[in-house]
mmCIF file of C-alpha atoms and ligand atoms in Angstrom:
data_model
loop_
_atom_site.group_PDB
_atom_site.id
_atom_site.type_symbol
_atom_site.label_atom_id
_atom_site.label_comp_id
_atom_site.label_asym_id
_atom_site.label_seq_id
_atom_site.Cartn_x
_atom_site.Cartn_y
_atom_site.Cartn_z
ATOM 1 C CA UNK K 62 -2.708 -20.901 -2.401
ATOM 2 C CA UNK K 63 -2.876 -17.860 -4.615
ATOM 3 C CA UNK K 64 -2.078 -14.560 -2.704
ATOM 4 C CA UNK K 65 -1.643 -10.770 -4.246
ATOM 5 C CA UNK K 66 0.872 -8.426 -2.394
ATOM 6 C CA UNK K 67 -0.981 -5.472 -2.273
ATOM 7 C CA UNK K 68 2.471 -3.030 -1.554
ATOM 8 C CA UNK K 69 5.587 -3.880 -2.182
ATOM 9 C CA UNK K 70 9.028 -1.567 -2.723
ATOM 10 C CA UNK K 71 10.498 -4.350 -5.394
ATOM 11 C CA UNK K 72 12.550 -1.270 -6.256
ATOM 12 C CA UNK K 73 14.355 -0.748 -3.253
ATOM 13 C CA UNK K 74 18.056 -1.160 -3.062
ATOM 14 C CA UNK K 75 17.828 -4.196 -1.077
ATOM 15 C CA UNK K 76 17.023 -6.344 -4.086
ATOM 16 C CA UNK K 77 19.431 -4.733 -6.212
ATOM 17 C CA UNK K 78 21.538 -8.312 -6.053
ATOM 18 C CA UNK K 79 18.246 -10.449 -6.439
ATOM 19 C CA UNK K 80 15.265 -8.891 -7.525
ATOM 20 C CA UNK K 81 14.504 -11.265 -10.281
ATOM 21 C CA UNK K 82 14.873 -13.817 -8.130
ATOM 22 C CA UNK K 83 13.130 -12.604 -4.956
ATOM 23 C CA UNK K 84 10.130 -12.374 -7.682
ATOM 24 C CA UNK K 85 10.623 -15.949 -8.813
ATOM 25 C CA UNK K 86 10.272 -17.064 -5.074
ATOM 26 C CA UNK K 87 6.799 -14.790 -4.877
ATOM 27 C CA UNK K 88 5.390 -16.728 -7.676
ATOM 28 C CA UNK K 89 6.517 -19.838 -6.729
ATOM 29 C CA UNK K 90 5.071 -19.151 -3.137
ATOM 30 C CA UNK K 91 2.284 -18.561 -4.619
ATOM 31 C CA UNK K 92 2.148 -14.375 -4.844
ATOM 32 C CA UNK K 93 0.562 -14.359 -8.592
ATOM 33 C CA UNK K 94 0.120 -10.336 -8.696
ATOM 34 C CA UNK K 95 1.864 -7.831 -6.578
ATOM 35 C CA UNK K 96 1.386 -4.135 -6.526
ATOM 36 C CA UNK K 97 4.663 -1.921 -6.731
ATOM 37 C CA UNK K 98 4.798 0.646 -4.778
ATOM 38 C CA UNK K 99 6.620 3.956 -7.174
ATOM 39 C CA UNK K 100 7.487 6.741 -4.827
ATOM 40 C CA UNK K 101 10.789 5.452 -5.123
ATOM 41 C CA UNK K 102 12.988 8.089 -4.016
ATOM 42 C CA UNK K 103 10.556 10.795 -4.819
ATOM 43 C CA UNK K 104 10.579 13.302 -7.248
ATOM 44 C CA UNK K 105 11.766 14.094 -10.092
ATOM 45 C CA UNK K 106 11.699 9.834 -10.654
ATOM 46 C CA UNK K 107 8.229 9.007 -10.478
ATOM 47 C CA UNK K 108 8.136 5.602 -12.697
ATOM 48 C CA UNK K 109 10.233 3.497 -9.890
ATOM 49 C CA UNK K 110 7.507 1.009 -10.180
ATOM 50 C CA UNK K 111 6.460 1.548 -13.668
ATOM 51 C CA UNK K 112 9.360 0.335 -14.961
ATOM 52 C CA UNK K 113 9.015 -3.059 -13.654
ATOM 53 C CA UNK K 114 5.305 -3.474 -14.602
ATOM 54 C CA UNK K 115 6.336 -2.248 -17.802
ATOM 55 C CA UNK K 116 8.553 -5.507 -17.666
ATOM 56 C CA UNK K 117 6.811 -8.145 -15.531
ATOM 57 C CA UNK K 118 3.084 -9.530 -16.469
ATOM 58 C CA UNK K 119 2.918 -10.313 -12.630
ATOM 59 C CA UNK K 120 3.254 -6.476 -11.618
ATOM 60 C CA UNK K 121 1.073 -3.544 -11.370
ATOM 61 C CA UNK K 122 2.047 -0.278 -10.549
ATOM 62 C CA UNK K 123 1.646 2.780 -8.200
ATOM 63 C CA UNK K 124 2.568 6.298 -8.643
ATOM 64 C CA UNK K 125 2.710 9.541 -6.615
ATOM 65 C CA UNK K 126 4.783 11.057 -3.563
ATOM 66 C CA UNK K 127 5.462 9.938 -0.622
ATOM 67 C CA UNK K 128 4.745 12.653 2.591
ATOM 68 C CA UNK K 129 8.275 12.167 3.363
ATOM 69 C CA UNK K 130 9.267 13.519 -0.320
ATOM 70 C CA UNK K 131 6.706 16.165 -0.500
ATOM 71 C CA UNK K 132 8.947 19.167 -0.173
ATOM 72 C CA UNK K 133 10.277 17.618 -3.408
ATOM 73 C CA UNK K 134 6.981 18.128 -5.201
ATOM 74 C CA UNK K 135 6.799 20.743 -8.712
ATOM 75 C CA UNK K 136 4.718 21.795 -10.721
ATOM 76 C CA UNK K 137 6.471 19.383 -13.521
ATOM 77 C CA UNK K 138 6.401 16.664 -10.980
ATOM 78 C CA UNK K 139 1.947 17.004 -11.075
ATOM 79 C CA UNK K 140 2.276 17.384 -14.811
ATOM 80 C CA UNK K 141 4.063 13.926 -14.928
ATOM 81 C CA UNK K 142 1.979 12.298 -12.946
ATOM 82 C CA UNK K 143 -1.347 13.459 -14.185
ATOM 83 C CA UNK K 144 0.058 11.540 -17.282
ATOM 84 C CA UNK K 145 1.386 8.647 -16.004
ATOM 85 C CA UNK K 146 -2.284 7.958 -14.435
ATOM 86 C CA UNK K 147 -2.917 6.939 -18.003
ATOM 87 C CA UNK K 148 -0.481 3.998 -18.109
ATOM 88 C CA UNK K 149 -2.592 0.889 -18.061
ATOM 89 C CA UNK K 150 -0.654 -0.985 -15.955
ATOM 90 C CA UNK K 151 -1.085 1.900 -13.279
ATOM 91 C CA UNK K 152 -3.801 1.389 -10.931
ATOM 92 C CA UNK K 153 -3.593 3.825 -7.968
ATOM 93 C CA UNK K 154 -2.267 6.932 -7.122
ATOM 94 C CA UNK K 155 0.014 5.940 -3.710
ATOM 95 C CA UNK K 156 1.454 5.977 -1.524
ATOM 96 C CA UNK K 157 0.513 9.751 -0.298
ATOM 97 C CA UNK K 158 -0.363 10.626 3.111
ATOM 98 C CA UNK K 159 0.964 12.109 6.616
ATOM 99 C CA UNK K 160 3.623 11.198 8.400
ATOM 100 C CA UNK K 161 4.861 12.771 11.397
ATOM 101 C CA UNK K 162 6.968 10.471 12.846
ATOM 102 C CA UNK K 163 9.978 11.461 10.841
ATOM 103 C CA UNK K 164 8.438 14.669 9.870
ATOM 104 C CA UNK K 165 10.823 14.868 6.658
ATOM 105 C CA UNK K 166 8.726 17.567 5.038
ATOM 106 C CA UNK K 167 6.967 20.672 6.730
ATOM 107 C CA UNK K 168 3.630 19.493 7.808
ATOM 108 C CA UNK K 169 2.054 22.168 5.469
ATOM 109 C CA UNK K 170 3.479 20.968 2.701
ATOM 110 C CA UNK K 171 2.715 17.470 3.647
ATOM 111 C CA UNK K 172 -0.816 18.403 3.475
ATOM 112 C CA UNK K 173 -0.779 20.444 0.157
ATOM 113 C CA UNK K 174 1.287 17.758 -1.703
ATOM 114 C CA UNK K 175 -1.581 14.897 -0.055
ATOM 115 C CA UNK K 176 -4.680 17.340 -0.656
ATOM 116 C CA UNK K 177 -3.508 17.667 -4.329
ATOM 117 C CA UNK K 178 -2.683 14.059 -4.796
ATOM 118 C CA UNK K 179 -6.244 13.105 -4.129
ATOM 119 C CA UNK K 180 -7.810 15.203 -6.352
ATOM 120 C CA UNK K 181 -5.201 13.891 -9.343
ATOM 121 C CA UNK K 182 -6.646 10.701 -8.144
ATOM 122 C CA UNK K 183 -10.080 11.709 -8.592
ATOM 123 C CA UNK K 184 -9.309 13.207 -12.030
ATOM 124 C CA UNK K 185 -7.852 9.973 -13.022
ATOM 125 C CA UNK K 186 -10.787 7.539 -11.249
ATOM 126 C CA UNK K 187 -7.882 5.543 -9.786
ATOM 127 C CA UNK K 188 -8.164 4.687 -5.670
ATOM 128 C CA UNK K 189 -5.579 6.078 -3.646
ATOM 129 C CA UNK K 190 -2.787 3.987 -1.404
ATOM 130 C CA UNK K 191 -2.777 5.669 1.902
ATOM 131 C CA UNK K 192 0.407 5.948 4.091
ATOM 132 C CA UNK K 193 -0.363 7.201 7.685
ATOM 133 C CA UNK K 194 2.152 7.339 10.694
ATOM 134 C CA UNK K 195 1.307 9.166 13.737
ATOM 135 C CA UNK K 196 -0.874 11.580 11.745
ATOM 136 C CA UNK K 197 -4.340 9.811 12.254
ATOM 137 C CA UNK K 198 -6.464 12.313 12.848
ATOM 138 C CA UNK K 199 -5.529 14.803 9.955
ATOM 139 C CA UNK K 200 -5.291 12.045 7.831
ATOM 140 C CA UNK K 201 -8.936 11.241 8.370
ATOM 141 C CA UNK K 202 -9.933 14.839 8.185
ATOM 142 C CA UNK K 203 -8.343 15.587 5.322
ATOM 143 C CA UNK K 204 -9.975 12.602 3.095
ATOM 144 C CA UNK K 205 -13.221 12.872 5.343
ATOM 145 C CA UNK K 206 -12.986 16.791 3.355
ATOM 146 C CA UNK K 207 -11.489 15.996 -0.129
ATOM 147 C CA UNK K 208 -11.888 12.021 -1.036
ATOM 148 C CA UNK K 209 -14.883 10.295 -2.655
ATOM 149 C CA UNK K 210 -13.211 7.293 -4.151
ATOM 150 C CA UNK K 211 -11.922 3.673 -2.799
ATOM 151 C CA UNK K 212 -8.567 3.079 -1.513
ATOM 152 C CA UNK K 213 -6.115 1.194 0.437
ATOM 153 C CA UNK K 214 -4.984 1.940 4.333
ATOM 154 C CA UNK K 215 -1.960 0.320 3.595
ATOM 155 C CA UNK K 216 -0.128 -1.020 6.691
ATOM 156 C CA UNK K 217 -2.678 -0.639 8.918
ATOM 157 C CA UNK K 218 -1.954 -0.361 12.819
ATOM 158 C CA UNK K 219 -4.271 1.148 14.322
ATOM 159 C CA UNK K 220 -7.205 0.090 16.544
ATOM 160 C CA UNK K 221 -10.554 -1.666 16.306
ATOM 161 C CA UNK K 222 -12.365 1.845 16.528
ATOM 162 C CA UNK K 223 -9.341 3.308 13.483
ATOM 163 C CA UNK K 224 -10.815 0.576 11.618
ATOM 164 C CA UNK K 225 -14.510 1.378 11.464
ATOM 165 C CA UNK K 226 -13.214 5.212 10.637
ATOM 166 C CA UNK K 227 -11.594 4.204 8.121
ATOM 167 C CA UNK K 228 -14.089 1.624 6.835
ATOM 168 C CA UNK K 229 -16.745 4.430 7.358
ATOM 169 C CA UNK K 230 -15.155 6.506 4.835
ATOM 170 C CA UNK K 231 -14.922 3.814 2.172
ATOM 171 C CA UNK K 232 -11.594 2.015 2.502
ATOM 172 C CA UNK K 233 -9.913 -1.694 2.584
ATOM 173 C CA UNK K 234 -7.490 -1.900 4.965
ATOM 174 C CA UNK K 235 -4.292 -3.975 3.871
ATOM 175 C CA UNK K 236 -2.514 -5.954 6.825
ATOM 176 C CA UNK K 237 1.136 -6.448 6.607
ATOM 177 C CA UNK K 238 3.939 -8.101 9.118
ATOM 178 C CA UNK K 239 2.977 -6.306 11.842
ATOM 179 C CA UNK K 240 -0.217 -8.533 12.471
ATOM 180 C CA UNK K 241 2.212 -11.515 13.235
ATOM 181 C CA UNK K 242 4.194 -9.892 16.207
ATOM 182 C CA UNK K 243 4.014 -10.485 19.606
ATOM 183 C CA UNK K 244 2.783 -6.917 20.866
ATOM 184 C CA UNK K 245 0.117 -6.314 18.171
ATOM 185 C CA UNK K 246 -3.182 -7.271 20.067
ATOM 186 C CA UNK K 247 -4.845 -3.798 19.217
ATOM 187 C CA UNK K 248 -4.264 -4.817 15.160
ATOM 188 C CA UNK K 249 -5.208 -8.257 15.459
ATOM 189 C CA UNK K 250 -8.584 -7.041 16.679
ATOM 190 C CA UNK K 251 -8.663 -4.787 13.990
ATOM 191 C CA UNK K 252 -8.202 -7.901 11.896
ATOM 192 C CA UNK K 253 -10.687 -9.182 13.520
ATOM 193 C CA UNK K 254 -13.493 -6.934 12.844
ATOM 194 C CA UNK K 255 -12.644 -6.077 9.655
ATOM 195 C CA UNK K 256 -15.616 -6.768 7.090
ATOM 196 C CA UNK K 257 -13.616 -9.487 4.633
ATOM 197 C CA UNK K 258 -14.410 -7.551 1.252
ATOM 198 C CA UNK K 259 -12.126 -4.965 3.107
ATOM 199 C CA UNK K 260 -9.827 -7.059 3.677
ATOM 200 C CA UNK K 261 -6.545 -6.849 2.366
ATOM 201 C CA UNK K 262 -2.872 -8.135 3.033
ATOM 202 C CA UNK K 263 0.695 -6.433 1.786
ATOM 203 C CA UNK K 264 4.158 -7.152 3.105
ATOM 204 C CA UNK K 265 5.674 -3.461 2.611
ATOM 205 C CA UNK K 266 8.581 -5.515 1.805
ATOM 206 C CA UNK K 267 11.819 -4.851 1.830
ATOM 207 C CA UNK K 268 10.323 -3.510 5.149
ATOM 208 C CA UNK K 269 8.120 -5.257 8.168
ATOM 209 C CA UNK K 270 9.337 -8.776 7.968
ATOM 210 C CA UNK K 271 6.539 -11.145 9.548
ATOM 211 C CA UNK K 272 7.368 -13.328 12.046
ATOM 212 C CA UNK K 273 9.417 -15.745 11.579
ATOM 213 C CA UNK K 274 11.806 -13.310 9.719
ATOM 214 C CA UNK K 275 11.148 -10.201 11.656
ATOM 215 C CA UNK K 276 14.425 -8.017 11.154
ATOM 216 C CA UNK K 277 15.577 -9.698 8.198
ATOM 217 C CA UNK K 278 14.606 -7.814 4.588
ATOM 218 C CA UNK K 279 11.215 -8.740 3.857
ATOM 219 C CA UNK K 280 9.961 -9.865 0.230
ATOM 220 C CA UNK K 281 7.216 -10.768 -1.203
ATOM 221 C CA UNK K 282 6.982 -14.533 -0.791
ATOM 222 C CA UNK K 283 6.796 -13.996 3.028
ATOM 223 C CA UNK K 284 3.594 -12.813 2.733
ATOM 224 C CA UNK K 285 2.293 -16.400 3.036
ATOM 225 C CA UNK K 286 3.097 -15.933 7.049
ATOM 226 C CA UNK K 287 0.733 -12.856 7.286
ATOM 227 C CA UNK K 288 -1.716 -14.869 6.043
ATOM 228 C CA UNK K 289 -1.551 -17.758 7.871
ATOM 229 C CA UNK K 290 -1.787 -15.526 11.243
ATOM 230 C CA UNK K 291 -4.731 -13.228 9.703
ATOM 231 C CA UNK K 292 -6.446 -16.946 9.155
ATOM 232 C CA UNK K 293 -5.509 -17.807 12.404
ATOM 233 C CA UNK K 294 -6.851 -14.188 13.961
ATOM 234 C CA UNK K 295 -10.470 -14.444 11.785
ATOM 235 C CA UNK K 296 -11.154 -18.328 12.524
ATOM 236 C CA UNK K 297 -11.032 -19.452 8.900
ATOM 237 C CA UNK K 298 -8.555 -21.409 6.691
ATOM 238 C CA UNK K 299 -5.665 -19.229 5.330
ATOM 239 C CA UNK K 300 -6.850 -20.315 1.732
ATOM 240 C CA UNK K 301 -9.858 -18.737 2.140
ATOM 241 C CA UNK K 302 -8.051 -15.324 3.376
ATOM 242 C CA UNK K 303 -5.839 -15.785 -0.061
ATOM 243 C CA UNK K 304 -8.940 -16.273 -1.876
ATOM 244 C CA UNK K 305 -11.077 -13.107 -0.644
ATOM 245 C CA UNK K 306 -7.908 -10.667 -0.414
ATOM 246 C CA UNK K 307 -7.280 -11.745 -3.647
ATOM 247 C CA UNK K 308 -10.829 -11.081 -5.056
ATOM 248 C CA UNK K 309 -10.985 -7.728 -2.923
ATOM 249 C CA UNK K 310 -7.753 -6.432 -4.445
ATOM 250 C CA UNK K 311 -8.760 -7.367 -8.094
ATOM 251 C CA UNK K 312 -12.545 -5.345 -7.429
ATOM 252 C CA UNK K 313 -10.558 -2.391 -6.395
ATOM 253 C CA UNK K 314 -7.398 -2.055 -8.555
ATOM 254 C CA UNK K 315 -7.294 -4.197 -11.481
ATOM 255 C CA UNK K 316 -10.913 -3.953 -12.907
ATOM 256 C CA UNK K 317 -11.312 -3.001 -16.740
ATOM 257 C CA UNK K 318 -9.734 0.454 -17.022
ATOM 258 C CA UNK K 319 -13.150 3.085 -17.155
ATOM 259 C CA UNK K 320 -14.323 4.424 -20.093
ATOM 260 C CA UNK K 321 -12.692 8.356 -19.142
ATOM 261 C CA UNK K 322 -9.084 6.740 -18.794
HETATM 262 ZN ZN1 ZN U 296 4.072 3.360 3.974
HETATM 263 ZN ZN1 ZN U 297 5.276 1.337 1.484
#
């Protein structure tokens, strides 16, 4: 099986004692690409992922600011990202978003630092990475309003009739751990009716271990579980939900770079 981890945080802390390793065990599971995920721990560092793409073959790169880091937005932090979109090895502007559930920047800001992010995005012909948590509705309004491109709902929770929003305006939605737990009946039907060329699956790790390991630090090579239980969820073998996630993720994010970049 050959899978691609559409969002991962191989920068967090948590690896700090094995990230090499934990990397090793991907491939060797089978994970031949992952995406890192570079909000890091927001502004002014905005190359968290960057610098391991910049030293792995294996790993593409994200950049931009997390809603929870927002309020740490400048003008110099815009000015660095507008030219870090021109790194080949970056291939989406993410993850940027709402989130309300921890509410760690003003709302207002939230939306400012997410409307602007989207149209650096659009400058840059790079999809977007969305992060939404309790902040549906505005999220949808606001890219219903400003976004023309593809992206990623990455982590996607919500229900079947979330889904076809989403899908209506455009995006893949990546499926993570949370498809494998008990309670998750709603997102298993939005697995379900998900279109496969929008299909997409991410473990979020160090976060949203699948079961088996739920609560332990998730990494990349337990993304194999998530697909077995999104094969399990569609009717179909899970080498075939390797095989089209793979092919989906590749058509969005690692096509030639376009001529303007
Ligand atoms: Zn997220
Ligand atoms: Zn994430």
């Amino acid at each position: 099986m050959r899978v691609i981890d559409s969002h991962c945080h191989l920068d967090d802390r948590q690896f700090d004692e094995d990230r090499e390793a934990a990397i090793a065990r991907a491939r060797a599971a089978g994970v031949e690409t992952m995406l890192a995920i570079g909000t890091g721990d927001g502004p002014p560092d905005l190359e968290a992922a960057v610098r391991l793409a910049a030293s792995h073959e294996c790993i593409y790169a994200t950049v931009g600011v997390h809603p929870h880091d927002a309020a740490k937005a400048t003008e110099e932090t815009f000015a660095r990202l507008d030219a870090l979109t021109n790194h080949p090895k970056v291939r989406a502007v993410g993850e940027i978003g709402l989130d309300y559930h921890y509410d760690f920047s003003p709302r207002d800001v939230q939306h400012a630092i997410f409307e602007r992010q989207l149209a650096l995005a659009t400058a840059a012909s790079l999809p977007v990475v969305i992060h939404t948590r309790e902040a549906w509705e505005d999220t949808i309004s606001i890219l219903r309003a400003g976004w023309r491109g593809g992206g990623i709902m990455h982590c996607f929770t919500g229900d079947a009739a979330q889904a076809r929003e989403a899908l209506d305006l455009g995006f893949s939605l990546a499926f993570g751990g949370v498809i494998t737990f008990p309670k998750a009946n709603t997102v298993r039907e939005a697995a379900r009716i998900t279109p496969a060329e929008k299909l997409l699956v991410e473990t979020d790790s160090p976060y949203l271990a699948p079961v088996p390991m739920r609560g332990k630090r998730n990494e990349p090579a337990f993304i194999i579980q998530t697909v077995r239980r999104l094969a399990a969820v569609r009717g179909c073998d899970a080498e075939e939900i390797a095989a089209v996630t793979s092919a989906n993720f590749e058509r969005l994010c690692l096509r030639p770079p376009l001529p303007n970049r």
